[in-house]
Amino acid sequence: MLDDATLVARARDGDVRAFEVLVCRYQGPMYRLALRMLSSRGDAEDVVQEVFLTAWRRLGQLRENAALVGWLYRTTTNRCLNIIRARRPVTDADLDSRESVDAAGSPERAAQVGEQLTALAAALKRLTPEQRACWLLREVHGRSYGEIAVVMGTTQAAVRGRIARARAQLAEVMAPWK
């Protein structure tokens, strides 16, 4: 298993297979981030496709081979924020709850998990796009405050504030599910 820096270096030299490995490695996390930010499978698929096409075209501009993952998160987040700003929020959200519901076991538990995911999707929509992006990058994708600050083009203090406000709003909305 080759590390990202090696794969980026090979892809930069024209190795399409190396880039395919990177796409396979990171398209899932980028898709899940875009889906949760946009609440639309079609829009999320379009964003991820655009991000990887842009990545292929701009590999030569990447300063450090190991910086690809941060660049992917930053580009995906920014494209999602642009789409959110350009349109009204969609009311029909699907957080791809089938995976969690299927894993839940009993039908009663599956129904409860499905309701929780629906409530979480609605609560996430009430956050500002910046709060939503910061919260998703931290809580779902496990990014550090520093990484999120770079992705969002802001300071770590601003990221901490956005995440704190997002957590407070989500805790309030999700309180009945505790």
JSON list of C-alpha atoms in Angstrom, two decimals:
[
{"chain": "A", "resi": 1, "resn": "MET", "atom": "CA", "xyz": [0.00, 0.00, 0.00]},
{"chain": "A", "resi": 2, "resn": "LEU", "atom": "CA", "xyz": [1.62, 3.23, -1.17]},
{"chain": "A", "resi": 3, "resn": "ASP", "atom": "CA", "xyz": [1.31, 6.45, 0.81]},
{"chain": "A", "resi": 4, "resn": "ASP", "atom": "CA", "xyz": [-0.42, 9.52, -0.59]},
{"chain": "A", "resi": 5, "resn": "ALA", "atom": "CA", "xyz": [2.78, 11.45, -1.27]},
{"chain": "A", "resi": 6, "resn": "THR", "atom": "CA", "xyz": [4.16, 8.64, -3.44]},
{"chain": "A", "resi": 7, "resn": "LEU", "atom": "CA", "xyz": [0.89, 8.28, -5.32]},
{"chain": "A", "resi": 8, "resn": "VAL", "atom": "CA", "xyz": [0.69, 12.04, -5.91]},
{"chain": "A", "resi": 9, "resn": "ALA", "atom": "CA", "xyz": [4.26, 12.08, -7.20]},
{"chain": "A", "resi": 10, "resn": "ARG", "atom": "CA", "xyz": [3.50, 9.22, -9.59]},
{"chain": "A", "resi": 11, "resn": "ALA", "atom": "CA", "xyz": [0.23, 10.80, -10.72]},
{"chain": "A", "resi": 12, "resn": "ARG", "atom": "CA", "xyz": [2.03, 14.08, -11.30]},
{"chain": "A", "resi": 13, "resn": "ASP", "atom": "CA", "xyz": [4.34, 12.15, -13.64]},
{"chain": "A", "resi": 14, "resn": "GLY", "atom": "CA", "xyz": [1.29, 10.96, -15.60]},
{"chain": "A", "resi": 15, "resn": "ASP", "atom": "CA", "xyz": [0.57, 7.64, -13.86]},
{"chain": "A", "resi": 16, "resn": "VAL", "atom": "CA", "xyz": [-3.21, 7.38, -14.21]},
{"chain": "A", "resi": 17, "resn": "ARG", "atom": "CA", "xyz": [-3.35, 4.22, -12.07]},
{"chain": "A", "resi": 18, "resn": "ALA", "atom": "CA", "xyz": [-1.76, 6.09, -9.14]},
{"chain": "A", "resi": 19, "resn": "PHE", "atom": "CA", "xyz": [-4.41, 8.81, -9.44]},
{"chain": "A", "resi": 20, "resn": "GLU", "atom": "CA", "xyz": [-7.14, 6.14, -9.59]},
{"chain": "A", "resi": 21, "resn": "VAL", "atom": "CA", "xyz": [-5.89, 4.77, -6.26]},
{"chain": "A", "resi": 22, "resn": "LEU", "atom": "CA", "xyz": [-6.14, 8.26, -4.76]},
{"chain": "A", "resi": 23, "resn": "VAL", "atom": "CA", "xyz": [-9.65, 8.69, -6.14]},
{"chain": "A", "resi": 24, "resn": "CYS", "atom": "CA", "xyz": [-10.73, 5.33, -4.71]},
{"chain": "A", "resi": 25, "resn": "ARG", "atom": "CA", "xyz": [-9.16, 6.24, -1.38]},
{"chain": "A", "resi": 26, "resn": "TYR", "atom": "CA", "xyz": [-10.79, 9.66, -1.00]},
{"chain": "A", "resi": 27, "resn": "GLN", "atom": "CA", "xyz": [-13.96, 9.79, -3.10]},
{"chain": "A", "resi": 28, "resn": "GLY", "atom": "CA", "xyz": [-16.01, 8.23, -0.28]},
{"chain": "A", "resi": 29, "resn": "PRO", "atom": "CA", "xyz": [-15.08, 10.79, 2.40]},
{"chain": "A", "resi": 30, "resn": "MET", "atom": "CA", "xyz": [-15.47, 13.68, -0.06]},
{"chain": "A", "resi": 31, "resn": "TYR", "atom": "CA", "xyz": [-18.86, 12.38, -1.19]},
{"chain": "A", "resi": 32, "resn": "ARG", "atom": "CA", "xyz": [-20.11, 11.97, 2.38]},
{"chain": "A", "resi": 33, "resn": "LEU", "atom": "CA", "xyz": [-18.97, 15.49, 3.23]},
{"chain": "A", "resi": 34, "resn": "ALA", "atom": "CA", "xyz": [-20.67, 16.94, 0.14]},
{"chain": "A", "resi": 35, "resn": "LEU", "atom": "CA", "xyz": [-23.83, 14.91, 0.71]},
{"chain": "A", "resi": 36, "resn": "ARG", "atom": "CA", "xyz": [-24.17, 16.06, 4.30]},
{"chain": "A", "resi": 37, "resn": "MET", "atom": "CA", "xyz": [-23.51, 19.67, 3.36]},
{"chain": "A", "resi": 38, "resn": "LEU", "atom": "CA", "xyz": [-25.81, 19.74, 0.32]},
{"chain": "A", "resi": 39, "resn": "SER", "atom": "CA", "xyz": [-28.47, 17.13, 1.18]},
{"chain": "A", "resi": 40, "resn": "SER", "atom": "CA", "xyz": [-28.58, 16.14, -2.48]},
{"chain": "A", "resi": 41, "resn": "ARG", "atom": "CA", "xyz": [-27.02, 13.03, -3.96]},
{"chain": "A", "resi": 42, "resn": "GLY", "atom": "CA", "xyz": [-26.84, 14.54, -7.44]},
{"chain": "A", "resi": 43, "resn": "ASP", "atom": "CA", "xyz": [-25.19, 17.74, -6.27]},
{"chain": "A", "resi": 44, "resn": "ALA", "atom": "CA", "xyz": [-22.76, 15.79, -4.08]},
{"chain": "A", "resi": 45, "resn": "GLU", "atom": "CA", "xyz": [-21.79, 13.52, -6.98]},
{"chain": "A", "resi": 46, "resn": "ASP", "atom": "CA", "xyz": [-21.27, 16.55, -9.22]},
{"chain": "A", "resi": 47, "resn": "VAL", "atom": "CA", "xyz": [-19.08, 18.28, -6.63]},
{"chain": "A", "resi": 48, "resn": "VAL", "atom": "CA", "xyz": [-16.91, 15.22, -6.08]},
{"chain": "A", "resi": 49, "resn": "GLN", "atom": "CA", "xyz": [-16.50, 14.67, -9.81]},
{"chain": "A", "resi": 50, "resn": "GLU", "atom": "CA", "xyz": [-15.51, 18.33, -10.30]},
{"chain": "A", "resi": 51, "resn": "VAL", "atom": "CA", "xyz": [-13.09, 18.20, -7.38]},
{"chain": "A", "resi": 52, "resn": "PHE", "atom": "CA", "xyz": [-11.25, 15.17, -8.70]},
{"chain": "A", "resi": 53, "resn": "LEU", "atom": "CA", "xyz": [-11.16, 16.51, -12.26]},
{"chain": "A", "resi": 54, "resn": "THR", "atom": "CA", "xyz": [-9.68, 19.72, -10.93]},
{"chain": "A", "resi": 55, "resn": "ALA", "atom": "CA", "xyz": [-7.23, 17.76, -8.79]},
{"chain": "A", "resi": 56, "resn": "TRP", "atom": "CA", "xyz": [-6.01, 15.83, -11.83]},
{"chain": "A", "resi": 57, "resn": "ARG", "atom": "CA", "xyz": [-5.54, 19.03, -13.82]},
{"chain": "A", "resi": 58, "resn": "ARG", "atom": "CA", "xyz": [-3.81, 20.88, -11.00]},
{"chain": "A", "resi": 59, "resn": "LEU", "atom": "CA", "xyz": [-1.56, 18.20, -9.52]},
{"chain": "A", "resi": 60, "resn": "GLY", "atom": "CA", "xyz": [1.44, 20.08, -10.86]},
{"chain": "A", "resi": 61, "resn": "GLN", "atom": "CA", "xyz": [0.48, 23.13, -8.78]},
{"chain": "A", "resi": 62, "resn": "LEU", "atom": "CA", "xyz": [0.41, 21.18, -5.50]},
{"chain": "A", "resi": 63, "resn": "ARG", "atom": "CA", "xyz": [3.43, 22.37, -3.49]},
{"chain": "A", "resi": 64, "resn": "GLU", "atom": "CA", "xyz": [3.75, 19.29, -1.30]},
{"chain": "A", "resi": 65, "resn": "ASN", "atom": "CA", "xyz": [2.74, 15.81, -2.36]},
{"chain": "A", "resi": 66, "resn": "ALA", "atom": "CA", "xyz": [1.36, 15.13, 1.13]},
{"chain": "A", "resi": 67, "resn": "ALA", "atom": "CA", "xyz": [-0.97, 18.17, 0.95]},
{"chain": "A", "resi": 68, "resn": "LEU", "atom": "CA", "xyz": [-3.49, 16.50, -1.36]},
{"chain": "A", "resi": 69, "resn": "VAL", "atom": "CA", "xyz": [-5.97, 15.45, 1.34]},
{"chain": "A", "resi": 70, "resn": "GLY", "atom": "CA", "xyz": [-6.21, 18.94, 2.82]},
{"chain": "A", "resi": 71, "resn": "TRP", "atom": "CA", "xyz": [-6.61, 20.37, -0.65]},
{"chain": "A", "resi": 72, "resn": "LEU", "atom": "CA", "xyz": [-9.42, 17.89, -1.41]},
{"chain": "A", "resi": 73, "resn": "TYR", "atom": "CA", "xyz": [-11.29, 18.80, 1.79]},
{"chain": "A", "resi": 74, "resn": "ARG", "atom": "CA", "xyz": [-10.81, 22.53, 1.17]},
{"chain": "A", "resi": 75, "resn": "THR", "atom": "CA", "xyz": [-11.95, 22.33, -2.45]},
{"chain": "A", "resi": 76, "resn": "THR", "atom": "CA", "xyz": [-14.95, 20.11, -1.66]},
{"chain": "A", "resi": 77, "resn": "THR", "atom": "CA", "xyz": [-16.03, 22.36, 1.20]},
{"chain": "A", "resi": 78, "resn": "ASN", "atom": "CA", "xyz": [-15.66, 25.54, -0.84]},
{"chain": "A", "resi": 79, "resn": "ARG", "atom": "CA", "xyz": [-17.64, 24.14, -3.78]},
{"chain": "A", "resi": 80, "resn": "CYS", "atom": "CA", "xyz": [-20.40, 23.03, -1.42]},
{"chain": "A", "resi": 81, "resn": "LEU", "atom": "CA", "xyz": [-20.49, 26.44, 0.26]},
{"chain": "A", "resi": 82, "resn": "ASN", "atom": "CA", "xyz": [-20.77, 28.11, -3.15]},
{"chain": "A", "resi": 83, "resn": "ILE", "atom": "CA", "xyz": [-23.71, 25.87, -4.08]},
{"chain": "A", "resi": 84, "resn": "ILE", "atom": "CA", "xyz": [-25.43, 26.51, -0.74]},
{"chain": "A", "resi": 85, "resn": "ARG", "atom": "CA", "xyz": [-25.05, 30.26, -1.19]},
{"chain": "A", "resi": 86, "resn": "ALA", "atom": "CA", "xyz": [-26.39, 30.09, -4.73]},
{"chain": "A", "resi": 87, "resn": "ARG", "atom": "CA", "xyz": [-29.59, 28.25, -3.91]},
{"chain": "A", "resi": 88, "resn": "ARG", "atom": "CA", "xyz": [-32.21, 27.91, -1.26]},
{"chain": "A", "resi": 89, "resn": "PRO", "atom": "CA", "xyz": [-31.74, 24.93, 1.08]},
{"chain": "A", "resi": 90, "resn": "VAL", "atom": "CA", "xyz": [-33.37, 21.71, -0.08]},
{"chain": "A", "resi": 91, "resn": "THR", "atom": "CA", "xyz": [-36.03, 20.40, 2.29]},
{"chain": "A", "resi": 92, "resn": "ASP", "atom": "CA", "xyz": [-35.62, 16.73, 1.41]},
{"chain": "A", "resi": 93, "resn": "ALA", "atom": "CA", "xyz": [-32.44, 15.42, 3.05]},
{"chain": "A", "resi": 94, "resn": "ASP", "atom": "CA", "xyz": [-31.07, 11.92, 3.00]},
{"chain": "A", "resi": 95, "resn": "LEU", "atom": "CA", "xyz": [-27.99, 11.31, 5.12]},
{"chain": "A", "resi": 96, "resn": "ASP", "atom": "CA", "xyz": [-27.66, 7.90, 3.47]},
{"chain": "A", "resi": 97, "resn": "SER", "atom": "CA", "xyz": [-29.35, 6.49, 6.53]},
{"chain": "A", "resi": 98, "resn": "ARG", "atom": "CA", "xyz": [-29.67, 3.02, 5.03]},
{"chain": "A", "resi": 99, "resn": "GLU", "atom": "CA", "xyz": [-26.19, 2.05, 6.22]},
{"chain": "A", "resi": 100, "resn": "SER", "atom": "CA", "xyz": [-26.93, 2.99, 9.83]},
{"chain": "A", "resi": 101, "resn": "VAL", "atom": "CA", "xyz": [-30.47, 1.66, 9.79]},
{"chain": "A", "resi": 102, "resn": "ASP", "atom": "CA", "xyz": [-29.44, -1.70, 8.36]},
{"chain": "A", "resi": 103, "resn": "ALA", "atom": "CA", "xyz": [-26.73, -2.02, 11.00]},
{"chain": "A", "resi": 104, "resn": "ALA", "atom": "CA", "xyz": [-29.16, -1.20, 13.80]},
{"chain": "A", "resi": 105, "resn": "GLY", "atom": "CA", "xyz": [-30.63, -4.71, 14.11]},
{"chain": "A", "resi": 106, "resn": "SER", "atom": "CA", "xyz": [-34.26, -4.77, 15.18]},
{"chain": "A", "resi": 107, "resn": "PRO", "atom": "CA", "xyz": [-36.99, -2.97, 13.20]},
{"chain": "A", "resi": 108, "resn": "GLU", "atom": "CA", "xyz": [-37.83, -0.81, 16.23]},
{"chain": "A", "resi": 109, "resn": "ARG", "atom": "CA", "xyz": [-34.20, 0.26, 16.63]},
{"chain": "A", "resi": 110, "resn": "ALA", "atom": "CA", "xyz": [-33.92, 0.82, 12.86]},
{"chain": "A", "resi": 111, "resn": "ALA", "atom": "CA", "xyz": [-36.95, 3.11, 12.95]},
{"chain": "A", "resi": 112, "resn": "GLN", "atom": "CA", "xyz": [-35.53, 5.05, 15.91]},
{"chain": "A", "resi": 113, "resn": "VAL", "atom": "CA", "xyz": [-32.15, 5.47, 14.20]},
{"chain": "A", "resi": 114, "resn": "GLY", "atom": "CA", "xyz": [-33.90, 6.60, 11.02]},
{"chain": "A", "resi": 115, "resn": "GLU", "atom": "CA", "xyz": [-35.87, 9.21, 12.96]},
{"chain": "A", "resi": 116, "resn": "GLN", "atom": "CA", "xyz": [-32.69, 10.40, 14.69]},
{"chain": "A", "resi": 117, "resn": "LEU", "atom": "CA", "xyz": [-30.89, 10.77, 11.35]},
{"chain": "A", "resi": 118, "resn": "THR", "atom": "CA", "xyz": [-33.83, 12.71, 9.93]},
{"chain": "A", "resi": 119, "resn": "ALA", "atom": "CA", "xyz": [-33.79, 15.01, 12.97]},
{"chain": "A", "resi": 120, "resn": "LEU", "atom": "CA", "xyz": [-30.02, 15.46, 12.64]},
{"chain": "A", "resi": 121, "resn": "ALA", "atom": "CA", "xyz": [-30.35, 16.29, 8.93]},
{"chain": "A", "resi": 122, "resn": "ALA", "atom": "CA", "xyz": [-32.97, 18.92, 9.74]},
{"chain": "A", "resi": 123, "resn": "ALA", "atom": "CA", "xyz": [-30.83, 20.31, 12.56]},
{"chain": "A", "resi": 124, "resn": "LEU", "atom": "CA", "xyz": [-27.77, 20.51, 10.31]},
{"chain": "A", "resi": 125, "resn": "LYS", "atom": "CA", "xyz": [-29.77, 22.52, 7.76]},
{"chain": "A", "resi": 126, "resn": "ARG", "atom": "CA", "xyz": [-30.53, 25.13, 10.42]},
{"chain": "A", "resi": 127, "resn": "LEU", "atom": "CA", "xyz": [-26.83, 25.79, 10.96]},
{"chain": "A", "resi": 128, "resn": "THR", "atom": "CA", "xyz": [-25.09, 28.42, 8.87]},
{"chain": "A", "resi": 129, "resn": "PRO", "atom": "CA", "xyz": [-23.17, 26.86, 5.97]},
{"chain": "A", "resi": 130, "resn": "GLU", "atom": "CA", "xyz": [-19.87, 27.74, 7.67]},
{"chain": "A", "resi": 131, "resn": "GLN", "atom": "CA", "xyz": [-20.96, 26.18, 10.99]},
{"chain": "A", "resi": 132, "resn": "ARG", "atom": "CA", "xyz": [-22.19, 23.07, 9.17]},
{"chain": "A", "resi": 133, "resn": "ALA", "atom": "CA", "xyz": [-18.91, 22.72, 7.27]},
{"chain": "A", "resi": 134, "resn": "CYS", "atom": "CA", "xyz": [-16.79, 23.16, 10.40]},
{"chain": "A", "resi": 135, "resn": "TRP", "atom": "CA", "xyz": [-18.90, 20.72, 12.43]},
{"chain": "A", "resi": 136, "resn": "LEU", "atom": "CA", "xyz": [-18.89, 18.07, 9.69]},
{"chain": "A", "resi": 137, "resn": "LEU", "atom": "CA", "xyz": [-15.15, 18.39, 9.13]},
{"chain": "A", "resi": 138, "resn": "ARG", "atom": "CA", "xyz": [-14.49, 18.00, 12.87]},
{"chain": "A", "resi": 139, "resn": "GLU", "atom": "CA", "xyz": [-17.13, 15.53, 14.06]},
{"chain": "A", "resi": 140, "resn": "VAL", "atom": "CA", "xyz": [-17.65, 13.37, 10.98]},
{"chain": "A", "resi": 141, "resn": "HIS", "atom": "CA", "xyz": [-14.30, 13.59, 9.21]},
{"chain": "A", "resi": 142, "resn": "GLY", "atom": "CA", "xyz": [-12.06, 13.97, 12.28]},
{"chain": "A", "resi": 143, "resn": "ARG", "atom": "CA", "xyz": [-10.08, 16.94, 11.00]},
{"chain": "A", "resi": 144, "resn": "SER", "atom": "CA", "xyz": [-8.06, 19.05, 13.45]},
{"chain": "A", "resi": 145, "resn": "TYR", "atom": "CA", "xyz": [-8.93, 22.67, 14.19]},
{"chain": "A", "resi": 146, "resn": "GLY", "atom": "CA", "xyz": [-5.82, 23.73, 12.28]},
{"chain": "A", "resi": 147, "resn": "GLU", "atom": "CA", "xyz": [-6.81, 21.71, 9.22]},
{"chain": "A", "resi": 148, "resn": "ILE", "atom": "CA", "xyz": [-10.34, 23.10, 9.34]},
{"chain": "A", "resi": 149, "resn": "ALA", "atom": "CA", "xyz": [-8.99, 26.64, 9.62]},
{"chain": "A", "resi": 150, "resn": "VAL", "atom": "CA", "xyz": [-6.94, 26.10, 6.47]},
{"chain": "A", "resi": 151, "resn": "VAL", "atom": "CA", "xyz": [-9.91, 24.53, 4.65]},
{"chain": "A", "resi": 152, "resn": "MET", "atom": "CA", "xyz": [-12.22, 27.37, 5.67]},
{"chain": "A", "resi": 153, "resn": "GLY", "atom": "CA", "xyz": [-9.65, 30.12, 5.16]},
{"chain": "A", "resi": 154, "resn": "THR", "atom": "CA", "xyz": [-10.03, 31.44, 8.69]},
{"chain": "A", "resi": 155, "resn": "THR", "atom": "CA", "xyz": [-8.43, 31.25, 12.12]},
{"chain": "A", "resi": 156, "resn": "GLN", "atom": "CA", "xyz": [-8.53, 28.37, 14.58]},
{"chain": "A", "resi": 157, "resn": "ALA", "atom": "CA", "xyz": [-10.37, 30.64, 17.02]},
{"chain": "A", "resi": 158, "resn": "ALA", "atom": "CA", "xyz": [-13.11, 31.25, 14.43]},
{"chain": "A", "resi": 159, "resn": "VAL", "atom": "CA", "xyz": [-13.34, 27.51, 13.78]},
{"chain": "A", "resi": 160, "resn": "ARG", "atom": "CA", "xyz": [-13.64, 26.77, 17.50]},
{"chain": "A", "resi": 161, "resn": "GLY", "atom": "CA", "xyz": [-16.40, 29.38, 17.80]},
{"chain": "A", "resi": 162, "resn": "ARG", "atom": "CA", "xyz": [-18.33, 28.00, 14.83]},
{"chain": "A", "resi": 163, "resn": "ILE", "atom": "CA", "xyz": [-18.06, 24.46, 16.13]},
{"chain": "A", "resi": 164, "resn": "ALA", "atom": "CA", "xyz": [-19.11, 25.53, 19.64]},
{"chain": "A", "resi": 165, "resn": "ARG", "atom": "CA", "xyz": [-22.17, 27.34, 18.27]},
{"chain": "A", "resi": 166, "resn": "ALA", "atom": "CA", "xyz": [-23.01, 24.39, 16.03]},
{"chain": "A", "resi": 167, "resn": "ARG", "atom": "CA", "xyz": [-22.68, 21.93, 18.93]},
{"chain": "A", "resi": 168, "resn": "ALA", "atom": "CA", "xyz": [-24.91, 24.10, 21.12]},
{"chain": "A", "resi": 169, "resn": "GLN", "atom": "CA", "xyz": [-27.62, 24.34, 18.45]},
{"chain": "A", "resi": 170, "resn": "LEU", "atom": "CA", "xyz": [-27.43, 20.64, 17.65]},
{"chain": "A", "resi": 171, "resn": "ALA", "atom": "CA", "xyz": [-27.53, 19.68, 21.34]},
{"chain": "A", "resi": 172, "resn": "GLU", "atom": "CA", "xyz": [-30.65, 21.77, 21.82]},
{"chain": "A", "resi": 173, "resn": "VAL", "atom": "CA", "xyz": [-32.42, 20.31, 18.80]},
{"chain": "A", "resi": 174, "resn": "MET", "atom": "CA", "xyz": [-31.31, 16.74, 19.50]},
{"chain": "A", "resi": 175, "resn": "ALA", "atom": "CA", "xyz": [-32.05, 16.85, 23.27]},
{"chain": "A", "resi": 176, "resn": "PRO", "atom": "CA", "xyz": [-35.23, 14.77, 22.90]},
{"chain": "A", "resi": 177, "resn": "TRP", "atom": "CA", "xyz": [-33.14, 11.92, 21.46]},
{"chain": "A", "resi": 178, "resn": "LYS", "atom": "CA", "xyz": [-30.84, 11.52, 24.46]}
]
